[in-house]
mmCIF file of C-alpha atoms in Angstrom:
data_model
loop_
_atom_site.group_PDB
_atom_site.id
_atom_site.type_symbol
_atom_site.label_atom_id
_atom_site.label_comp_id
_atom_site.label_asym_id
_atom_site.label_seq_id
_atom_site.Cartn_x
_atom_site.Cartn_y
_atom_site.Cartn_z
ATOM 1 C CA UNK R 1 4.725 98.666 -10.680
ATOM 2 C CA UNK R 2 7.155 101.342 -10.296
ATOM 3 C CA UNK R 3 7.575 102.485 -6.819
ATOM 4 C CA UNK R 4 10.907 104.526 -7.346
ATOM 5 C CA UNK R 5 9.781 108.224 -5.894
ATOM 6 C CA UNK R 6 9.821 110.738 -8.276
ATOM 7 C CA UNK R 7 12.169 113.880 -7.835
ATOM 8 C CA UNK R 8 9.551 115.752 -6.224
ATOM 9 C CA UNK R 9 8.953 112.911 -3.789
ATOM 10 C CA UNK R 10 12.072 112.680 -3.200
ATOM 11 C CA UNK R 11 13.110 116.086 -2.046
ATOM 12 C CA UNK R 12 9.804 116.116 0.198
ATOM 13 C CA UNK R 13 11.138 113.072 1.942
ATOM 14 C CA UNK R 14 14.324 114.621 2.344
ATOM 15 C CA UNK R 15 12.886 117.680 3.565
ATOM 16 C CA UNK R 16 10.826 116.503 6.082
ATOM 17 C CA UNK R 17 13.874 114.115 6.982
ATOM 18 C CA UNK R 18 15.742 117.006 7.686
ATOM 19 C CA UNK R 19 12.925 118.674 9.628
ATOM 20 C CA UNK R 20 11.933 116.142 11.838
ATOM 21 C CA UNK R 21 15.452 115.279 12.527
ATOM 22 C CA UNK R 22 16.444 118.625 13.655
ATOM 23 C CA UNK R 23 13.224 119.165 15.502
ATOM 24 C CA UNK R 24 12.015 115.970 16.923
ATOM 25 C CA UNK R 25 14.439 115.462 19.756
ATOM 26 C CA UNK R 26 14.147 113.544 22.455
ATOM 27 C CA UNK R 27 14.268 116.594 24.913
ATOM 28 C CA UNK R 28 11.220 118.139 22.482
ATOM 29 C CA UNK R 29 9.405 114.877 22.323
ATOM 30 C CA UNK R 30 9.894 114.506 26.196
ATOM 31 C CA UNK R 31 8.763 118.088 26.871
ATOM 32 C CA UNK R 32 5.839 117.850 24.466
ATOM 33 C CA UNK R 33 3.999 115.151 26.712
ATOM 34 C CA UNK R 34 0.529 114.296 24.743
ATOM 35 C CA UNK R 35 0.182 117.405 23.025
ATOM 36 C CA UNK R 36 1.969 118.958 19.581
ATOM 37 C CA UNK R 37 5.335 120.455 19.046
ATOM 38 C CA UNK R 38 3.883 123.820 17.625
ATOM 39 C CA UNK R 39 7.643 124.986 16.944
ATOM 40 C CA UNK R 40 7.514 121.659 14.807
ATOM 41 C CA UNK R 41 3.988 122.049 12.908
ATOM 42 C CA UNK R 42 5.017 125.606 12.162
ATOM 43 C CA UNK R 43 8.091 124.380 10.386
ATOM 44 C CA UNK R 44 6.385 121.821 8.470
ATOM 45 C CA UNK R 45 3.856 123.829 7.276
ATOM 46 C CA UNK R 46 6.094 126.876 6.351
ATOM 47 C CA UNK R 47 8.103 124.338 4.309
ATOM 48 C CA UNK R 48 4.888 123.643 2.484
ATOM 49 C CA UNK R 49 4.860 119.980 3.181
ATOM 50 C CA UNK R 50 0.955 119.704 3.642
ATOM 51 C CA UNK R 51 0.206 121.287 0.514
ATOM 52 C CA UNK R 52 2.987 119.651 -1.535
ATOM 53 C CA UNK R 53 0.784 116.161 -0.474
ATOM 54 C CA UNK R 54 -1.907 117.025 -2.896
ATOM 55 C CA UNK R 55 0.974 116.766 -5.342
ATOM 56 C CA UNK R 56 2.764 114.201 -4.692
ATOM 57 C CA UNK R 57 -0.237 111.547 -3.846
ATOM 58 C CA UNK R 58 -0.154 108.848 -1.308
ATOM 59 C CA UNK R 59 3.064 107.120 -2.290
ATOM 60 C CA UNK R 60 4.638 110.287 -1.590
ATOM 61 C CA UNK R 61 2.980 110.841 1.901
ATOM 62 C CA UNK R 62 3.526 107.108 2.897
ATOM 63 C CA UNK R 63 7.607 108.895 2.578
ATOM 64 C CA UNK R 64 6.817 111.533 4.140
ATOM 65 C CA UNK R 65 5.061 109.592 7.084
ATOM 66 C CA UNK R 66 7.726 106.893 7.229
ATOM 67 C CA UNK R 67 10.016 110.061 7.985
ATOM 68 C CA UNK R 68 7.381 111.261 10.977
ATOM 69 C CA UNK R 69 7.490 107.454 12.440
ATOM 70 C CA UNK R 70 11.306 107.435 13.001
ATOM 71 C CA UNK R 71 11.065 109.924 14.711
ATOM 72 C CA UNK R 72 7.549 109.372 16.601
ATOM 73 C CA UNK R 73 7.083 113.488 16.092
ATOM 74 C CA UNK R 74 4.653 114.986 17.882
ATOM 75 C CA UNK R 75 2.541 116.645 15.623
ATOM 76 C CA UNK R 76 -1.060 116.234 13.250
ATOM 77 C CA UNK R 77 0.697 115.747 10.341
ATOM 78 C CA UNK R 78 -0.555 112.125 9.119
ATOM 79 C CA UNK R 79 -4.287 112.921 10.647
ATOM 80 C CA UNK R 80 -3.943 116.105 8.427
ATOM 81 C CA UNK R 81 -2.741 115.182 5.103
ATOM 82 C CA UNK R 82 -5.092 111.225 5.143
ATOM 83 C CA UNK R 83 -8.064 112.954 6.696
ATOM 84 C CA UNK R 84 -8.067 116.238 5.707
ATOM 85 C CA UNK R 85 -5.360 116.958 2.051
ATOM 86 C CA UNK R 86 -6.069 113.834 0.377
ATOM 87 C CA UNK R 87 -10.167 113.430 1.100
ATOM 88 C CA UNK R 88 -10.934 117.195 0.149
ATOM 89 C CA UNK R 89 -8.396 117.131 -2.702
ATOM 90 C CA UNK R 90 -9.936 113.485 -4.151
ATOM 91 C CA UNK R 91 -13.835 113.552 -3.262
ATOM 92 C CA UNK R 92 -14.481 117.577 -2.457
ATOM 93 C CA UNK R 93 -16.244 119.858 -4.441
ATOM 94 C CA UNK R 94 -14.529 122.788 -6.478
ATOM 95 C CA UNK R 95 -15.641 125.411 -3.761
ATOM 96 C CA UNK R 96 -14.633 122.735 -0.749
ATOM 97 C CA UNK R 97 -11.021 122.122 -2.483
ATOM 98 C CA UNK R 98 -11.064 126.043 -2.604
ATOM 99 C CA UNK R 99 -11.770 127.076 0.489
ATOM 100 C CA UNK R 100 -9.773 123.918 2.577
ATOM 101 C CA UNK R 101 -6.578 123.008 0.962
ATOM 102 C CA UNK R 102 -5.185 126.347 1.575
ATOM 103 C CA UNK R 103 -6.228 126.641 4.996
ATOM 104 C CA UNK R 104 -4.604 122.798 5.555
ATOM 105 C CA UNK R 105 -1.781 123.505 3.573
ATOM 106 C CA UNK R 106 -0.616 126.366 5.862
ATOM 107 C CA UNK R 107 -1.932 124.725 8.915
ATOM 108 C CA UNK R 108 -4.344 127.548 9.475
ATOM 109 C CA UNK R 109 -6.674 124.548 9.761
ATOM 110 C CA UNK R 110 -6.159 120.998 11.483
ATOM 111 C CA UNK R 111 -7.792 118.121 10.210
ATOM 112 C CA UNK R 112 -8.592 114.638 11.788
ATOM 113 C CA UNK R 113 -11.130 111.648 11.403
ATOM 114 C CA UNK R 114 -12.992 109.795 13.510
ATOM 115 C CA UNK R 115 -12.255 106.489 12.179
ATOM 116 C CA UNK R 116 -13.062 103.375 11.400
ATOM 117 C CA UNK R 117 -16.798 103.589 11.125
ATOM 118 C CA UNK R 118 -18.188 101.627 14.174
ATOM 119 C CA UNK R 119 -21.780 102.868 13.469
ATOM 120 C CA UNK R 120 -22.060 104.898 16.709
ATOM 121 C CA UNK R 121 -23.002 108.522 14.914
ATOM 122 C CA UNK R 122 -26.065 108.905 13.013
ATOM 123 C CA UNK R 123 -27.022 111.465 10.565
ATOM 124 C CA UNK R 124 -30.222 112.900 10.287
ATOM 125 C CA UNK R 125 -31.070 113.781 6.726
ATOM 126 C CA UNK R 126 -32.743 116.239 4.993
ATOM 127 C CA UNK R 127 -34.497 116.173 1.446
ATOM 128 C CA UNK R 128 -31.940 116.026 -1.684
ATOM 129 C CA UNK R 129 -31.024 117.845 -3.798
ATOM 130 C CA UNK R 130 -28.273 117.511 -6.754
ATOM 131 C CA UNK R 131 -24.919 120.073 -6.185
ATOM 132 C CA UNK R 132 -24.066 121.939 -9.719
ATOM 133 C CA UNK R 133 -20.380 120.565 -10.200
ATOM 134 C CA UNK R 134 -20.683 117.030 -8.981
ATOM 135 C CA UNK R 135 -24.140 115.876 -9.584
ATOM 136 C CA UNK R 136 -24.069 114.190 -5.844
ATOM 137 C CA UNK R 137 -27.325 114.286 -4.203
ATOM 138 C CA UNK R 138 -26.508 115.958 -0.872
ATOM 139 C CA UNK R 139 -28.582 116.941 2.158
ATOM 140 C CA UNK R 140 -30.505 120.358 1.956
ATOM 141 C CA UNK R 141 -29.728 122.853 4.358
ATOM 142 C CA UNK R 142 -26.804 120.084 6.317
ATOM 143 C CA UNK R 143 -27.235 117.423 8.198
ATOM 144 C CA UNK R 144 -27.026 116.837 11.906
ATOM 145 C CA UNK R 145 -24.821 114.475 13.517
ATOM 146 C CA UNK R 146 -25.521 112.964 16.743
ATOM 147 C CA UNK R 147 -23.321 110.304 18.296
ATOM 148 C CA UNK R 148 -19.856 109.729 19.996
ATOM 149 C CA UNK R 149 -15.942 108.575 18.936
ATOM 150 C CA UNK R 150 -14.463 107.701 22.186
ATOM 151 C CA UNK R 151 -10.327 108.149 21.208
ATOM 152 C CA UNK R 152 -9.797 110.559 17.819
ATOM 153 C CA UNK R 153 -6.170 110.966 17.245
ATOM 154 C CA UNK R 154 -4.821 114.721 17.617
ATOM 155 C CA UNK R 155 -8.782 115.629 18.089
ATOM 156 C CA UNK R 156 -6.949 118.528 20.533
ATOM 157 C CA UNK R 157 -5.337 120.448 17.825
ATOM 158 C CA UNK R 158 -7.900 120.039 15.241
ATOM 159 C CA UNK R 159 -9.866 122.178 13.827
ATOM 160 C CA UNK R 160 -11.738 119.916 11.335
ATOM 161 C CA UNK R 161 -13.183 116.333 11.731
ATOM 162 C CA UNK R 162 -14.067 113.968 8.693
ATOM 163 C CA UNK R 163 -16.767 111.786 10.603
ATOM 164 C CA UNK R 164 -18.303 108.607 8.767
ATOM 165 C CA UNK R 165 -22.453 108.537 9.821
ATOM 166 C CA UNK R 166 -23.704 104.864 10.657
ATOM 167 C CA UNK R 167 -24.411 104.303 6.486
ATOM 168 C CA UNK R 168 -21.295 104.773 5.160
ATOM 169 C CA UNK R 169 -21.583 108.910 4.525
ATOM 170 C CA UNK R 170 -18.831 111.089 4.969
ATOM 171 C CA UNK R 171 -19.351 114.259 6.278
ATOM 172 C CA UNK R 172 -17.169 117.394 7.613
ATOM 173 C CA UNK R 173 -17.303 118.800 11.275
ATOM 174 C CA UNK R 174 -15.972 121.790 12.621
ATOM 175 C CA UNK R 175 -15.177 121.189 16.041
ATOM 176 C CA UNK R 176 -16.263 124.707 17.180
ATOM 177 C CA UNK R 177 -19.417 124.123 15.791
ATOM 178 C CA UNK R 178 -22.880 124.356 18.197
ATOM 179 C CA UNK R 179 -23.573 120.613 19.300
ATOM 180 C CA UNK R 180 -19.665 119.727 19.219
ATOM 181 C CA UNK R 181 -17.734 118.699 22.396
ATOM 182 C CA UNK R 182 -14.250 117.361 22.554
ATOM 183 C CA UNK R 183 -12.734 115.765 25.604
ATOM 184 C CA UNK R 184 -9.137 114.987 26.074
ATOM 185 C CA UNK R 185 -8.208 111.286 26.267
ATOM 186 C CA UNK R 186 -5.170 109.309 26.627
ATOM 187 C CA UNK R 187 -4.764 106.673 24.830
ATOM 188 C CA UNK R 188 -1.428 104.110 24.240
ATOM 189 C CA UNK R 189 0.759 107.043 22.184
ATOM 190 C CA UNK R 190 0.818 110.266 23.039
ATOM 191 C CA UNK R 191 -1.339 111.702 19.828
ATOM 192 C CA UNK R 192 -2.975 114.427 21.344
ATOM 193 C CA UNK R 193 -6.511 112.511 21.535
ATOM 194 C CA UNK R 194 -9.767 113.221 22.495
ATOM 195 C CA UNK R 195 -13.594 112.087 22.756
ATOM 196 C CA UNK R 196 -16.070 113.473 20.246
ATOM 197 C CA UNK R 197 -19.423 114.044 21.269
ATOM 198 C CA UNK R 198 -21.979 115.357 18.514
ATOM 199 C CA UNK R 199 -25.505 116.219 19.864
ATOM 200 C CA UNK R 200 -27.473 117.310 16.517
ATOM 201 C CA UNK R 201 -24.001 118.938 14.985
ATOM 202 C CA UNK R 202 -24.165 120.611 11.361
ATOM 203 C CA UNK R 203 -21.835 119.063 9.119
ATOM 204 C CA UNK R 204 -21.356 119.487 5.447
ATOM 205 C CA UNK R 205 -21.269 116.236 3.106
ATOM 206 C CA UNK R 206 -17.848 115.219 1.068
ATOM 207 C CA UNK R 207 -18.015 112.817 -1.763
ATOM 208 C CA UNK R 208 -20.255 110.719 -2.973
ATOM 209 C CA UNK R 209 -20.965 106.995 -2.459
ATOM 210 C CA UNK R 210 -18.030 105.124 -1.967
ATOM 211 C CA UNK R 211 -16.069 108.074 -0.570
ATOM 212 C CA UNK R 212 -16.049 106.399 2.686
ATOM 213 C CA UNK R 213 -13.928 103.491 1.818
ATOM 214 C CA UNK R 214 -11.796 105.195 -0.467
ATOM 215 C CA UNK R 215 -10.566 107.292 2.520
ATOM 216 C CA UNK R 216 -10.415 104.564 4.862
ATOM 217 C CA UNK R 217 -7.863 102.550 2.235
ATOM 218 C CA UNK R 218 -6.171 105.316 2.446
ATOM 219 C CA UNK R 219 -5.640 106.154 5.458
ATOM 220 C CA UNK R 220 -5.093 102.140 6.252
ATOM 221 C CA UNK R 221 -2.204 103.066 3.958
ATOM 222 C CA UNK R 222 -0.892 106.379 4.971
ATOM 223 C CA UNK R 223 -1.014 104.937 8.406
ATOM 224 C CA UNK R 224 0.897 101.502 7.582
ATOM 225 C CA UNK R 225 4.017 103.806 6.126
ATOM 226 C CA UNK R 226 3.891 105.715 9.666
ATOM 227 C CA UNK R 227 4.349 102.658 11.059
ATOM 228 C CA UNK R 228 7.422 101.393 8.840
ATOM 229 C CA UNK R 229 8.531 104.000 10.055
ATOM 230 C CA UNK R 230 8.432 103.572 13.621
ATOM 231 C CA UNK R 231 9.318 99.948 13.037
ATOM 232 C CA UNK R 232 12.428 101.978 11.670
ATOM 233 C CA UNK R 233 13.795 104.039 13.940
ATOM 234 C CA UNK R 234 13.165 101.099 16.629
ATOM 235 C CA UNK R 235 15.134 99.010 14.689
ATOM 236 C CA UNK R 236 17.961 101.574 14.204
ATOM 237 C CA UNK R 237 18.096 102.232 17.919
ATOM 238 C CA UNK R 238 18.081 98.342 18.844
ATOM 239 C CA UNK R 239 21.584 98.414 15.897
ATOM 240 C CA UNK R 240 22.946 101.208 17.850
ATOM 241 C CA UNK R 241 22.755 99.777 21.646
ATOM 242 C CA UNK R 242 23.798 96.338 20.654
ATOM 243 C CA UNK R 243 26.797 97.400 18.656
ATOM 244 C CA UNK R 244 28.696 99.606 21.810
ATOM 245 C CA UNK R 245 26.932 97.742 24.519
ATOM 246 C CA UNK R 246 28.967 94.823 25.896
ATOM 247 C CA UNK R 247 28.605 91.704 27.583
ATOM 248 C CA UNK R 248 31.346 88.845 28.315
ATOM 249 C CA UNK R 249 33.916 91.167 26.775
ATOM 250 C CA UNK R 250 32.158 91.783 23.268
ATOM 251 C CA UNK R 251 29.243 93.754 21.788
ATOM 252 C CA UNK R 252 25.994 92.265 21.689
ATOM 253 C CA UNK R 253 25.494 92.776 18.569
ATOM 254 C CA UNK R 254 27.705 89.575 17.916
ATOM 255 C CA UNK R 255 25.107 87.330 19.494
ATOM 256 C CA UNK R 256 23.862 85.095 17.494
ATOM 257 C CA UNK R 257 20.443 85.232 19.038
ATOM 258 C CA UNK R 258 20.540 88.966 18.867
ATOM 259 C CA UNK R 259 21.654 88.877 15.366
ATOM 260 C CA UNK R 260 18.244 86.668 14.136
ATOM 261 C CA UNK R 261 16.228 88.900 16.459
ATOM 262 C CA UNK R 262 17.224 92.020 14.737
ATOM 263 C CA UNK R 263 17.184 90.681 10.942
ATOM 264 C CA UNK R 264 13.870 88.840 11.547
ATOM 265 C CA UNK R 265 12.784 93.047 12.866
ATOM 266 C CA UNK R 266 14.601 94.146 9.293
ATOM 267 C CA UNK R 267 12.603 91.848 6.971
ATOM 268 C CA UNK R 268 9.144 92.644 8.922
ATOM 269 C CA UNK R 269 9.438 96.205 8.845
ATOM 270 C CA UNK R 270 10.409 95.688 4.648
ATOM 271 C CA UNK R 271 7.123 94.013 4.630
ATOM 272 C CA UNK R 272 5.086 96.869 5.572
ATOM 273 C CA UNK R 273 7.087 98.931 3.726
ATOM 274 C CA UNK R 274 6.420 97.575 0.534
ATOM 275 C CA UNK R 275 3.448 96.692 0.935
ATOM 276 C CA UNK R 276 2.254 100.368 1.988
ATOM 277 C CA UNK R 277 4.344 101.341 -1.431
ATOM 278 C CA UNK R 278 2.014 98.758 -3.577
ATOM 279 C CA UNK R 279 -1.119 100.349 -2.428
ATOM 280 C CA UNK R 280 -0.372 103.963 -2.356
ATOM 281 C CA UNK R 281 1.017 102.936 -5.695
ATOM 282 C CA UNK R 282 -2.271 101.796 -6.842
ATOM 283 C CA UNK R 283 -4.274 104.730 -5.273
ATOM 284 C CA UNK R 284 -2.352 106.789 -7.154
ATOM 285 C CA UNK R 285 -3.153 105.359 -10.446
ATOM 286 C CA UNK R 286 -6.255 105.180 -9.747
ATOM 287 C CA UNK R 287 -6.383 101.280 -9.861
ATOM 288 C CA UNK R 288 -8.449 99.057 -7.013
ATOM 289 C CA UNK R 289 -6.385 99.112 -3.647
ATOM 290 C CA UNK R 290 -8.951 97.980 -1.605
ATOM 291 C CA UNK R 291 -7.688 94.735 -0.664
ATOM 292 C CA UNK R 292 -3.877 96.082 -1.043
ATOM 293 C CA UNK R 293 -4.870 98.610 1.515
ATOM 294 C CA UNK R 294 -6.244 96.000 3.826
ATOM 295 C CA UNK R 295 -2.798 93.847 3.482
ATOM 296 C CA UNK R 296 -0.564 96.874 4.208
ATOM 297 C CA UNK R 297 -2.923 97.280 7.478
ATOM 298 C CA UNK R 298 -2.313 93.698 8.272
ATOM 299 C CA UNK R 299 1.395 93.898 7.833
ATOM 300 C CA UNK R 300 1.360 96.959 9.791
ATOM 301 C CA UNK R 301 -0.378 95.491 12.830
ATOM 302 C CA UNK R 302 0.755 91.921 12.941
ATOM 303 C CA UNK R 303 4.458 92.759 11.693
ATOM 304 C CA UNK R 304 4.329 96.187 12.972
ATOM 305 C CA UNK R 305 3.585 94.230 17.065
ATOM 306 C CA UNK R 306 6.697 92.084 16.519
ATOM 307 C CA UNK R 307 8.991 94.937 15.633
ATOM 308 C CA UNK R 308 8.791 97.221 18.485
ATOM 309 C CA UNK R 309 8.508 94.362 20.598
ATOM 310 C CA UNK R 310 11.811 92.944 19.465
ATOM 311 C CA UNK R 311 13.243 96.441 19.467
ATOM 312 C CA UNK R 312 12.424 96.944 23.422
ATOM 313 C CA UNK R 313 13.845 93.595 23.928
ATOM 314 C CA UNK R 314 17.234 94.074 22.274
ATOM 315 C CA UNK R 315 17.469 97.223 24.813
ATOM 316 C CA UNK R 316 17.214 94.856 27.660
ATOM 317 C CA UNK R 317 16.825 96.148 30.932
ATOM 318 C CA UNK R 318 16.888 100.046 29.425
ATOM 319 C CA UNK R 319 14.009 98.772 27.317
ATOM 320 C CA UNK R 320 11.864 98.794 30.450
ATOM 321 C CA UNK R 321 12.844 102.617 31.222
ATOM 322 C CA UNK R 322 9.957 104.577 30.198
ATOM 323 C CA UNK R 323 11.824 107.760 29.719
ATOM 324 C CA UNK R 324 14.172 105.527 27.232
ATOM 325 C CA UNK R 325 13.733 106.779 23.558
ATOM 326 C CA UNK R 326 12.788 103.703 22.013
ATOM 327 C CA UNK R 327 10.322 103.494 24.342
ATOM 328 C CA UNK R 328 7.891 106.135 22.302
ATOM 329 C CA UNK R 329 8.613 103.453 19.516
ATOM 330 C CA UNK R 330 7.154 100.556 21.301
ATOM 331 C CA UNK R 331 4.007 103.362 22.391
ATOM 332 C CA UNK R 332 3.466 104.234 18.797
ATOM 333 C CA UNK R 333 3.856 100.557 17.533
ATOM 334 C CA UNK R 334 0.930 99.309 19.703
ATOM 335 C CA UNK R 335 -0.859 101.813 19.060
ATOM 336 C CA UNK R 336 -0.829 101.524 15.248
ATOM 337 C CA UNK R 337 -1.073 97.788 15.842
ATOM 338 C CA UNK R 338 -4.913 98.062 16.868
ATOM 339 C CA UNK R 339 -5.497 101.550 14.957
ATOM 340 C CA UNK R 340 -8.224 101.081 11.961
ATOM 341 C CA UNK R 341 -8.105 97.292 12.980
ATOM 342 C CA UNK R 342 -6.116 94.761 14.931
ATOM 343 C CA UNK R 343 -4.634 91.901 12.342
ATOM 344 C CA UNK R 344 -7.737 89.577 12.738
ATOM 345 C CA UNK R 345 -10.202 92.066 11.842
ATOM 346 C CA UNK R 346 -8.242 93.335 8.801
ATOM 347 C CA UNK R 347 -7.812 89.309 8.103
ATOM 348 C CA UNK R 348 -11.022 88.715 8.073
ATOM 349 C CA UNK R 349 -12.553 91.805 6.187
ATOM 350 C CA UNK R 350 -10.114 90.778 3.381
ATOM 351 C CA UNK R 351 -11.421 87.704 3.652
ATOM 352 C CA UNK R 352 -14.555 88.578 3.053
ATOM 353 C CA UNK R 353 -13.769 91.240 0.203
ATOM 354 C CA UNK R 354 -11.368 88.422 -1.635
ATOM 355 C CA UNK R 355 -14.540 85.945 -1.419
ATOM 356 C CA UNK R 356 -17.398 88.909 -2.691
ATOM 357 C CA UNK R 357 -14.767 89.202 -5.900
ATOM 358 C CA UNK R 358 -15.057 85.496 -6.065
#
């Protein structure tokens, strides 16, 4: 395993270091409420980020991402590159990959996904036929989609929706279609979400079998180096108050207490960092990541919980201010905590995937 980036992964990460840092202020964030930083997508897309994701593979969006989650940036770039870059890019046909990754590369077109499957959309099938490039047997003449996903992260900017049917299919939504209807929602973070309501919606098929949880491992994964991350730039803020912040005469910072508090933070939010490197690593080689995927997830949640946590407490009483920057960081955290599964569900559906290999 080699998880050194590669140049080009490299001077993406820097780039959209340099981006978000610029961009993703707290006066931005603040004024952005639940919606996007346009000024912000705009940027990232005209430095070709999206489209350099196709590229650079997984490990090199889990850098990019990690970049995103210290600064808890308001826009759809994780929903677009794990839902939309990677999916069409890995599992879509030669005229899908034609037609989409341009338009997502630019960010002409948004994508998002209503995941996990929970089996509440159904898809009702037509007969089969075989496409010429792939060989996949795909519905004749679409499929139609009826069903609901109550909270779909940045579902308000997007444009396109990957949406898992009740069986395990994967399938691709416009949201202006006829029989689509978004709602805005709030949920813990401000991602710009929304309710998804398909009434007998056209969609068009991507991938074959299988494509369902190869996109959800990856996303687990993308999503687990969003929230190193966060875990990040909570942690660097909790360094910063307790070093010029003073109590008794000194900085807290030389508090023995606050000392273990903040190095048990550091070695949790290494966990989920490597562990979101070992299975975008994998992905990328094309080797199983199934259950590395599902670890990442874990670390992300469980770890991921104890980080932010420990970041708001370090702030003490500021860490109760809600208009407090690391604040978004504790908003984010839970949020990624239960996204695509809580710890015990990921604990137990690797439990179940270790004993199948058994």
């Amino acid at each position: 395993m080699d998880f050194h980036p590669t140049e080009e992964q490299a001077a993406a990460a820097g780039l959209a270091a340099r981006i978000f840092g610029d961009l993703a202020t707290h006066e931005r964030l603040a004024a952005a409420g639940t919606g996007s930083d346009a000024e912000l997508w705009k940027a990232l897309t005209a430095a070709g980020l999206p489209a350099a994701v196709e590229d650079i593979g997984l490990l090199g969006l889990v850098l990019l991402l990690e970049e995103q989650g210290r600064s808890t940036a308001q826009a759809p770039f994780a929903a677009t590159c794990a839902y939309g870059v990677l999916p069409v890019a890995a599992h879509g046909t030669a005229e899908q990959r034609a037609r989409l990754l341009p338009a997502l590369g630019t960010g002409e077109a948004v994508a998002t996904g209503a995941f996990p499957n929970r089996g509440r959309i159904t898809a009702d099938r037509g007969p089969l036929a075989a496409t010429a490039d792939t060989g996949h047997r795909t519905a004749q003449g679409g499929v139609r989609l009826t069903g609901t996903a109550p909270a779909v992260p940045w579902l308000r900017e997007a444009t396109h929706v990957l949406v898992p049917d009740a069986d395990g299919g994967l399938w691709i939504v416009r949201t202006d279609a006829p029989g689509v209807r978004t709602a805005p929602v709030e949920t813990t973070a401000p991602w710009s979400a929304g309710r998804l309501t398909l009434t007998a919606a056209e969609a068009e098929p991507l991938g074959a079998a299988g494509a369902y949880e190869a996109v959800l491992a990856t996303a687990r994964t993308a999503f687990a180096g969003l929230q190193a991350g966060v875990c990040a730039g909570s942690l660097a803020r909790a360094v910063e108050y307790t070093g010029v912040r003073e109590q008794f005469g000194r900085p807290l910072s030389t508090n023995q207490g606050v000392m273990l508090r903040a190095a048990d933070a550091y070695m949790d939010t290494e966990a989920i960092r490597v562990t979101a490197y070992e299975a975008a690593w994998r992905v990328d080689e094309g080797l199983p990541a199934r259950e590395h995927a599902l670890t990442a997830a874990w670390w992300a949640s469980e770890a991921g919980k104890r980080v932010v946590h420990a970041g708001q407490h370090l702030h003490g009483g500021m860490g109760a201010d809600l208009e407090h920057p690391v604040h978004r960081h504790f908003l984010w955290g839970r949020q990624l905590d239960a996204y695509l599964g809580c710890g015990s569900e990921l604990l137990a559906e690797l439990g179940d995937a270790l004993a199948q290999e058994g």
